[in-house]
Amino acid sequence: MTKNPKKTLLLLLGIILVALLVFSVMKAPESPSASTTSPVKETDVQEVSGNKDLTASMSNEGTITDFSDIELENVEELDTRPATEIYTNAQEALAAIQAGAEEYDDIILEQFSLLGEDCAFCDSLYQQVISLMLKPDANEDEKAYYSEVLAISGRPENIETLINSIREASNEDDADIFAESLELALGDDKVVKLLANFLEDKNELLQESSIAAITNQGSKFAAQTLYEHTVSRKETDGYYDLGIGLGEMIPDEATLPYLQELVLKRDEYSHLAVKSLLNYGNDGVVLVFDALTNSSDPEKDKKMLVDAIDHVGYEEATMNFLKDVLADNPAPLVAQFAQDILAGFDPEEDDE
């Protein structure tokens, strides 16, 4: 049989085309995105991330070799460091505060908390903050933010400015704003001593905000100041119904022995010291139960424990301690208090 030359030619052409196609695929260059990294200038990397340490992850050829090695920890450090370590002068610091006021930035507030006397630019800075706070066209958020910057500065002169601003406010809204900031005041016993001058003030707003501000401290002197004022006014409730006063204080560790002394008095004010001890945490709980265990007057103890359970927060150490208390077969009042606390513990809720 004679072969058809046309069919043979078509078959050969098909084989050649397939061979060419396979050869071209094998020789084609890989995609740039798969095999190469575009060169990146060092300055470009710094502009994008704001992190100078990025340059350490670049190869000798000037390319980023592994993005997983890039860390942005320094960016976070800028948020948490004191302002004196971030800003070099009052102008930079003020610009940060003004930017923070726009969004009520809590991180910026943290930077300016208790900067200390070694702040070289603070005198100038706070004078400008005061001017911004008192500007007639400042809105409520700006007044609140700038006044809070003063309150948390720890400087008695700034606290005094807030006090005067409450007294001299042109309207009730401004007075309320400044008073709310005063309640957040931070500082040492110099601040407490200043605030103590207004515990009997006829201006009720100033008086209550001063009590709240002292409550916000945890020193022994602050606790003594609140206790003595409470007793002198015969305020057995200790302003507890207002959410301020000794019963709402979170004490410093050094304040615990003084509060324990007040508990052992077992008088009409002792319940405030019990609450404050419980606010401290497990060590305070231990001191309260120590006082209850060694008591011979359960009726007075019962009065001291009114609303006390609300001041016990969940801690694993506290839970274990209370179980040990119950294992020792304590007095009925002690056992009931321990059981009530344990019944109210919800670790998942406290973690949230």
XYZ file of C-alpha atoms in Angstrom, residues 141-257:
117
model
C -13.217 67.072 74.939
C -10.222 69.391 74.721
C -10.927 70.869 78.147
C -11.304 67.383 79.600
C -8.116 66.092 77.991
C -5.916 69.049 78.886
C -7.242 69.138 82.439
C -6.545 65.415 82.822
C -2.958 65.985 81.666
C -2.628 68.440 84.553
C -4.308 66.082 87.026
C -2.029 63.132 86.343
C 1.142 65.222 86.292
C 1.654 64.718 90.032
C 2.513 68.394 90.448
C 0.738 70.251 93.270
C 0.780 73.513 91.285
C -1.170 71.849 88.460
C -3.652 70.381 90.932
C -4.087 73.842 92.408
C -4.800 75.191 88.915
C -7.602 72.652 88.542
C -9.008 73.568 91.945
C -9.069 77.243 91.012
C -10.594 76.395 87.639
C -13.470 74.602 89.363
C -14.096 77.607 91.580
C -13.812 80.150 88.785
C -15.561 78.240 86.001
C -17.957 80.417 84.029
C -20.557 77.657 83.826
C -21.523 74.374 85.489
C -20.435 72.255 82.538
C -16.861 73.521 82.720
C -16.819 73.095 86.493
C -17.965 69.482 86.104
C -15.278 68.787 83.496
C -12.498 70.135 85.699
C -13.877 68.318 88.754
C -13.951 64.990 86.919
C -10.303 65.470 85.990
C -9.399 66.409 89.555
C -10.847 63.103 90.729
C -8.190 61.362 88.609
C -5.323 63.225 90.271
C -2.073 61.378 90.889
C 0.791 62.375 93.129
C 2.571 61.953 96.422
C 1.576 63.118 99.897
C 2.165 66.752 98.889
C -0.829 66.429 96.597
C -2.851 64.747 99.372
C -1.961 67.553 101.773
C -3.128 70.144 99.244
C -6.400 68.335 98.577
C -7.051 67.928 102.304
C -7.559 71.690 102.522
C -10.782 71.338 100.548
C -12.444 68.442 102.364
C -14.622 70.919 104.232
C -15.108 73.324 101.329
C -18.525 74.905 100.916
C -18.346 74.187 97.211
C -19.853 70.696 97.232
C -18.439 69.825 93.817
C -14.925 70.762 94.886
C -15.303 68.981 98.216
C -16.445 65.687 96.697
C -13.889 65.756 93.892
C -11.149 66.369 96.484
C -12.315 63.338 98.487
C -12.364 61.296 95.283
C -8.863 62.465 94.380
C -7.486 61.428 97.776
C -9.302 58.104 97.391
C -7.339 57.674 94.176
C -4.102 57.630 96.169
C -3.077 54.587 98.179
C -0.652 55.924 100.756
C -0.992 55.616 104.508
C -1.252 59.403 104.743
C -4.130 59.389 102.260
C -5.918 56.685 104.273
C -5.359 58.587 107.513
C -6.635 61.795 105.941
C -9.838 60.151 104.743
C -10.420 58.312 108.017
C -9.899 61.363 110.211
C -12.153 63.479 108.004
C -14.830 60.783 108.026
C -14.772 60.504 111.820
C -14.782 64.280 112.321
C -17.846 64.572 110.102
C -19.439 61.502 111.729
C -19.926 60.105 108.237
C -20.239 56.454 109.200
C -20.962 55.659 105.565
C -17.653 57.300 104.662
C -19.052 58.604 101.331
C -19.372 54.983 100.254
C -22.755 55.669 98.668
C -20.984 58.157 96.363
C -18.382 55.607 95.318
C -15.560 57.476 97.050
C -13.852 57.509 100.432
C -11.805 55.017 102.426
C -13.980 52.044 101.489
C -13.161 52.561 97.807
C -9.421 53.094 98.219
C -6.980 50.586 96.742
C -4.187 50.847 99.314
C -0.448 50.593 98.903
C 1.217 47.646 100.605
C 2.653 49.962 103.270
C -0.894 51.073 104.158
C -2.132 47.585 105.087
C -0.994 47.581 108.757
